[in-house]
Amino acid sequence: MTARPVRVPGPDDLDRAWRAVSRRLAPTPLVPSGLAPGALLKLETFQPTGSFKVRGAVAAVDALPAGEPAVTASAGNHGLGMGYAAAATGADVTVVVSTRASRAKTDRIAGFPVRLVRHGTTYDEAEAHALTLPGRYVSPYNDPAVIAGQGTIGRELDAQAEGPLTVVAPVGGGGLAAGLSLWARGRGDVRIVGVESAVSRGVAASVEAGRVVEVPVGDTFADGLPGNLEPGCVTPGLIRGAGLTAVTDAEIRAALRWLLSEHGLVAEGAGAAGVAAVLAGRVETAGRLVVVLSGRNITIPTYAAALDAGNGD
């Protein structure tokens, strides 16, 4: 796959994304947590699609030239966001998912007015196919409007929490951490920490190399985290100033159990990665801790198995 030309987003993109997102989506709650003294959880699980990805999708569809169709690839949550945006605006949207994508997500995507295409057994294969289809490709992570849309979480935090802050968020392709880093550059008192799966550290490897590099990708039940980056992806450059760490599946399962027992909150594996990193002692905090609980779209059998696995972890 050859690199596409993708523009690095700037403050103007964040402003436009904020106008689009604040018009369509209500701010998500910020609630106290026992993770650390004064710690807070940003509940993106309360989004209408169950995930923060709807922010970037709304911003990207708003930025489309009039009448231009959109095509995207998704592990599930971005597709849900694009479906929501299509339903809200009437945009022409095609979503490509792998045959192994979460049924909890793909069944819901099919309920929106989009063309749903299943291709390949991995996200990387689905993405490669999506790039061959007609329409403007809207990457779930490597797109200026999508990145800026995810950064609108920070705009809400401006009104919800005084700094200094350490904001912890999961990292798959890096769109969320990149958007938060874009926002943080305008604050000066915010540190971003991104959390990858230990079996898929493409962003960390690319940040270290100074260019996008391919890494081995292992299996994980946290389906929103694994995968390599699109060639030429702009997210590592935006994330370069952030801290990066990783968690195991066992640590993510422990975080799911903690969220349920301590807060009565359901999260998917990727959504709980930030909590997992804090519980595992891998986050150094400066100022008040804010952990983004990024999504809740998980099948009941997968969730039940994750909770039950505590007997063996």
Coordinates of C-alpha atoms in Angstrom, one line a residue:
M1 CA 0.0 0.0 0.0
T2 CA 1.4 3.4 -1.0
A3 CA 1.1 6.4 1.3
R4 CA -1.8 8.8 0.7
P5 CA -1.2 12.5 1.0
V6 CA -2.8 13.4 4.4
R7 CA -2.7 16.9 5.8
V8 CA -1.7 17.3 9.4
P9 CA -4.5 19.0 11.3
G10 CA -4.1 22.3 13.1
P11 CA -6.0 24.6 15.4
D12 CA -8.4 25.7 12.7
D13 CA -9.4 22.1 12.1
L14 CA -10.1 21.7 15.9
D15 CA -12.3 24.8 15.8
R16 CA -14.3 23.5 12.8
A17 CA -14.6 20.1 14.4
W18 CA -15.8 21.7 17.7
R19 CA -18.6 23.6 15.8
A20 CA -19.8 20.4 14.1
V21 CA -19.6 18.1 17.2
S22 CA -21.1 20.6 19.7
R23 CA -24.0 21.0 17.3
R24 CA -24.8 17.3 17.1
L25 CA -23.5 15.7 20.3
A26 CA -24.1 16.5 24.0
P27 CA -21.0 16.7 26.2
T28 CA -20.2 13.4 27.9
P29 CA -20.1 13.1 31.7
L30 CA -16.9 13.6 33.7
V31 CA -17.2 11.7 37.0
P32 CA -15.0 11.2 40.1
S33 CA -13.1 7.9 40.4
G34 CA -11.1 6.1 43.0
L35 CA -8.2 5.4 40.6
A36 CA -6.2 8.1 42.3
P37 CA -6.8 11.2 44.5
G38 CA -9.0 13.6 42.5
A39 CA -9.1 11.3 39.5
L40 CA -11.8 11.6 36.9
L41 CA -13.4 9.3 34.3
K42 CA -14.5 10.9 31.0
L43 CA -17.4 8.7 29.9
E44 CA -17.4 8.4 26.2
T45 CA -19.4 5.2 26.7
F46 CA -22.3 7.6 27.0
Q47 CA -22.1 8.7 23.4
P48 CA -25.1 7.7 21.3
T49 CA -23.0 5.0 19.5
G50 CA -21.3 3.9 22.7
S51 CA -17.9 5.2 21.6
F52 CA -15.8 8.4 21.2
K53 CA -15.4 7.6 17.5
V54 CA -18.7 9.3 16.7
R55 CA -16.9 12.6 17.3
G56 CA -14.4 12.1 14.5
A57 CA -17.1 10.8 12.2
V58 CA -19.4 13.8 12.7
A59 CA -16.5 16.1 12.1
A60 CA -15.4 14.3 8.9
V61 CA -18.8 14.1 7.4
D62 CA -19.3 17.8 8.1
A63 CA -16.1 18.5 6.3
L64 CA -17.1 16.6 3.1
P65 CA -17.7 18.6 -0.1
A66 CA -21.4 18.7 -0.8
G67 CA -22.6 15.5 -2.5
E68 CA -19.3 13.7 -2.2
P69 CA -19.6 10.1 -1.0
A70 CA -17.5 8.8 1.8
V71 CA -15.9 5.3 2.3
T72 CA -14.2 4.1 5.4
A73 CA -12.8 1.0 7.1
S74 CA -13.5 0.2 10.7
A75 CA -13.0 -2.3 13.5
G76 CA -16.5 -1.3 14.4
N77 CA -16.8 1.9 16.4
H78 CA -15.7 4.3 13.7
G79 CA -18.2 2.6 11.4
L80 CA -21.0 3.2 14.0
G81 CA -19.9 6.8 14.1
M82 CA -20.0 7.1 10.3
G83 CA -23.5 5.5 10.3
Y84 CA -24.7 7.9 12.9
A85 CA -23.3 10.8 10.9
A86 CA -24.9 9.5 7.7
A87 CA -28.3 9.2 9.4
A88 CA -28.0 12.7 10.8
T89 CA -26.9 14.4 7.5
G90 CA -28.0 12.1 4.6
A91 CA -24.4 11.6 3.5
D92 CA -23.6 8.7 1.2
V93 CA -21.3 6.4 3.3
T94 CA -19.8 2.9 2.7
V95 CA -18.2 1.1 5.7
V96 CA -15.8 -1.8 5.2
V97 CA -15.2 -4.3 8.1
S98 CA -13.3 -7.5 8.4
T99 CA -15.1 -10.8 8.7
R100 CA -13.8 -11.1 12.2
A101 CA -15.1 -7.6 13.4
S102 CA -17.2 -7.6 16.5
R103 CA -20.8 -8.7 15.8
A104 CA -21.9 -6.3 18.6
K105 CA -20.7 -3.5 16.4
T106 CA -21.3 -4.7 12.8
D107 CA -24.9 -5.6 13.5
R108 CA -25.5 -2.1 14.7
I109 CA -23.7 -0.6 11.8
A110 CA -26.1 -2.5 9.5
G111 CA -29.0 -0.7 11.2
F112 CA -27.8 2.7 9.8
P113 CA -28.3 4.0 6.2
V114 CA -24.8 2.9 5.0
R115 CA -23.5 0.2 2.6
L116 CA -21.7 -2.4 4.8
V117 CA -19.0 -4.4 3.1
R118 CA -17.3 -7.4 4.8
H119 CA -13.8 -8.1 3.4
G120 CA -10.7 -9.9 4.7
T121 CA -10.0 -11.4 8.1
T122 CA -8.1 -8.4 9.6
Y123 CA -8.6 -4.7 9.9
D124 CA -5.5 -4.2 7.7
E125 CA -7.1 -6.2 4.9
A126 CA -10.4 -4.3 5.3
E127 CA -8.6 -1.0 5.2
A128 CA -6.6 -1.9 2.0
H129 CA -9.9 -2.9 0.3
A130 CA -11.7 0.3 1.4
L131 CA -8.9 2.4 -0.2
T132 CA -9.7 0.8 -3.6
L133 CA -13.4 1.9 -3.5
P134 CA -14.9 5.1 -5.0
G135 CA -15.5 8.0 -2.7
R136 CA -13.5 10.1 -0.3
Y137 CA -11.7 7.8 2.1
V138 CA -12.2 8.7 5.7
S139 CA -9.7 6.9 7.8
P140 CA -10.7 6.1 11.4
Y141 CA -7.4 7.6 12.6
N142 CA -5.4 9.1 9.6
D143 CA -7.6 12.0 8.6
P144 CA -7.4 15.6 9.7
A145 CA -11.1 16.1 10.4
V146 CA -11.3 12.8 12.3
I147 CA -8.3 13.6 14.5
A148 CA -9.7 17.1 15.2
G149 CA -13.1 15.6 16.0
Q150 CA -11.5 13.3 18.6
G151 CA -9.8 16.4 20.0
T152 CA -13.1 17.9 20.9
I153 CA -13.0 15.7 24.1
G154 CA -10.4 18.3 25.2
R155 CA -12.7 21.2 24.4
E156 CA -15.2 19.7 26.8
L157 CA -12.6 19.2 29.4
D158 CA -11.8 22.9 29.2
A159 CA -15.2 23.5 30.7
Q160 CA -15.2 20.5 33.0
A161 CA -11.8 20.3 34.7
E162 CA -9.2 22.8 35.7
G163 CA -5.6 22.0 34.9
P164 CA -3.0 20.9 35.2
L165 CA -4.2 17.5 33.9
T166 CA -2.8 14.2 32.8
V167 CA -5.2 12.7 30.3
V168 CA -4.9 9.0 29.6
A169 CA -6.5 7.4 26.5
P170 CA -6.3 4.2 24.5
V171 CA -4.2 4.0 21.3
G172 CA -5.0 1.9 18.3
G173 CA -4.3 3.9 15.1
G174 CA -3.7 6.9 17.3
G175 CA -6.5 9.2 16.2
L176 CA -7.7 9.9 19.8
A177 CA -4.3 10.5 21.3
A178 CA -3.4 12.7 18.3
G179 CA -6.5 14.7 18.7
L180 CA -6.0 15.2 22.4
S181 CA -2.3 16.1 21.7
L182 CA -3.5 18.7 19.2
W183 CA -5.8 20.2 21.8
A184 CA -3.2 20.0 24.5
R185 CA -0.7 22.1 22.5
G186 CA -3.0 25.0 23.0
R187 CA -3.3 24.5 26.8
G188 CA 0.3 24.2 28.1
D189 CA -0.8 22.5 31.3
V190 CA -1.9 19.1 29.9
R191 CA 0.1 15.9 29.5
I192 CA -1.3 13.1 27.3
V193 CA -0.6 9.4 27.9
G194 CA -1.5 6.9 25.2
V195 CA -2.1 3.2 26.0
E196 CA -1.5 0.5 23.4
S197 CA -2.1 -3.3 23.6
A198 CA 1.1 -5.1 24.4
V199 CA 0.6 -7.3 21.3
S200 CA 0.3 -4.3 18.9
R201 CA 2.6 -1.4 19.4
G202 CA 2.7 0.2 15.9
V203 CA 2.3 3.8 17.1
A204 CA 5.1 3.5 19.7
A205 CA 7.4 1.9 17.1
S206 CA 6.6 4.5 14.6
V207 CA 7.2 7.4 17.1
E208 CA 10.6 5.9 18.0
A209 CA 11.6 5.4 14.3
G210 CA 10.4 8.8 13.2
R211 CA 8.4 7.2 10.4
V212 CA 5.6 4.6 10.1
V213 CA 7.0 1.1 10.5
E214 CA 5.2 -2.2 10.5
V215 CA 5.1 -4.4 13.6
P216 CA 3.9 -7.9 14.4
V217 CA 0.3 -7.9 15.6
G218 CA -0.9 -10.6 18.1
D219 CA -4.3 -11.6 19.1
T220 CA -6.3 -9.7 21.7
F221 CA -9.9 -9.5 22.7
A222 CA -9.6 -5.7 22.8
D223 CA -10.5 -5.5 19.1
G224 CA -10.2 -1.7 18.8
L225 CA -6.5 -1.7 19.6
P226 CA -4.5 -4.1 17.2
G227 CA -3.4 -3.3 13.7
N228 CA -0.6 -1.6 11.7
L229 CA -0.7 2.0 10.6
E230 CA -1.5 3.2 7.1
P231 CA 1.8 4.2 5.3
G232 CA 2.5 7.9 5.8
C233 CA 0.1 8.1 8.8
V234 CA 0.2 11.5 10.5
T235 CA -0.8 10.4 14.0
P236 CA 2.7 9.4 15.3
G237 CA 4.0 12.9 14.6
L238 CA 1.2 14.5 16.5
I239 CA 1.6 12.0 19.4
R240 CA 5.4 12.4 19.6
G241 CA 5.3 14.6 22.7
A242 CA 2.9 12.3 24.6
G243 CA 3.8 9.4 26.9
L244 CA 3.2 5.9 25.6
T245 CA 2.7 2.7 27.4
A246 CA 1.1 -0.7 26.9
V247 CA -1.1 -3.2 28.8
T248 CA -1.8 -6.9 28.5
D249 CA -5.2 -8.6 28.0
A250 CA -5.1 -9.8 31.7
E251 CA -4.6 -6.2 32.8
I252 CA -7.5 -5.1 30.6
R253 CA -9.7 -7.8 32.0
A254 CA -8.8 -6.6 35.5
A255 CA -9.8 -3.1 34.5
L256 CA -13.2 -4.3 33.2
R257 CA -13.9 -6.0 36.5
W258 CA -12.8 -2.9 38.5
L259 CA -15.0 -0.6 36.4
L260 CA -18.0 -2.9 37.0
S261 CA -17.4 -3.4 40.7
E262 CA -16.3 0.1 41.6
H263 CA -18.5 2.2 39.2
G264 CA -21.1 -0.1 37.7
L265 CA -19.7 0.8 34.3
V266 CA -19.5 -1.5 31.3
A267 CA -16.6 -1.0 28.9
E268 CA -15.1 -2.9 25.9
G269 CA -11.5 -4.0 26.0
A270 CA -10.0 -1.1 24.2
G271 CA -12.2 1.3 26.1
A272 CA -10.7 0.2 29.4
A273 CA -7.1 0.3 28.3
G274 CA -6.4 3.6 30.1
V275 CA -7.9 2.3 33.4
A276 CA -5.8 -0.8 33.0
A277 CA -2.6 1.2 32.6
V278 CA -3.4 3.2 35.8
L279 CA -4.3 0.2 37.8
A280 CA -1.0 -1.5 36.7
G281 CA 1.0 1.5 37.8
R282 CA 2.2 2.5 34.4
V283 CA 1.0 6.1 34.4
E284 CA 3.0 9.0 36.0
T285 CA 0.6 11.7 36.8
A286 CA 1.2 15.5 36.8
G287 CA -1.8 17.4 38.1
R288 CA -5.2 15.9 38.1
L289 CA -5.8 12.5 36.4
V290 CA -8.4 12.1 33.7
V291 CA -8.9 8.7 32.1
V292 CA -11.0 8.5 28.9
L293 CA -13.3 5.5 29.0
S294 CA -13.6 5.4 25.2
G295 CA -16.2 2.7 24.4
R296 CA -18.6 0.1 25.6
N297 CA -19.5 -2.0 22.5
I298 CA -18.7 -5.5 23.5
T299 CA -20.7 -8.7 23.1
I300 CA -22.2 -10.3 26.2
P301 CA -20.3 -13.6 25.8
T302 CA -16.9 -11.7 25.4
Y303 CA -17.7 -9.5 28.4
A304 CA -18.8 -12.4 30.5
A305 CA -15.7 -14.4 29.6
A306 CA -13.5 -11.4 30.5
L307 CA -15.1 -11.0 33.9
D308 CA -14.9 -14.8 34.6
A309 CA -11.3 -14.9 33.6
G310 CA -10.4 -13.2 36.8
N311 CA -10.3 -16.6 38.4
G312 CA -7.2 -17.4 36.3
D313 CA -5.5 -14.0 35.9

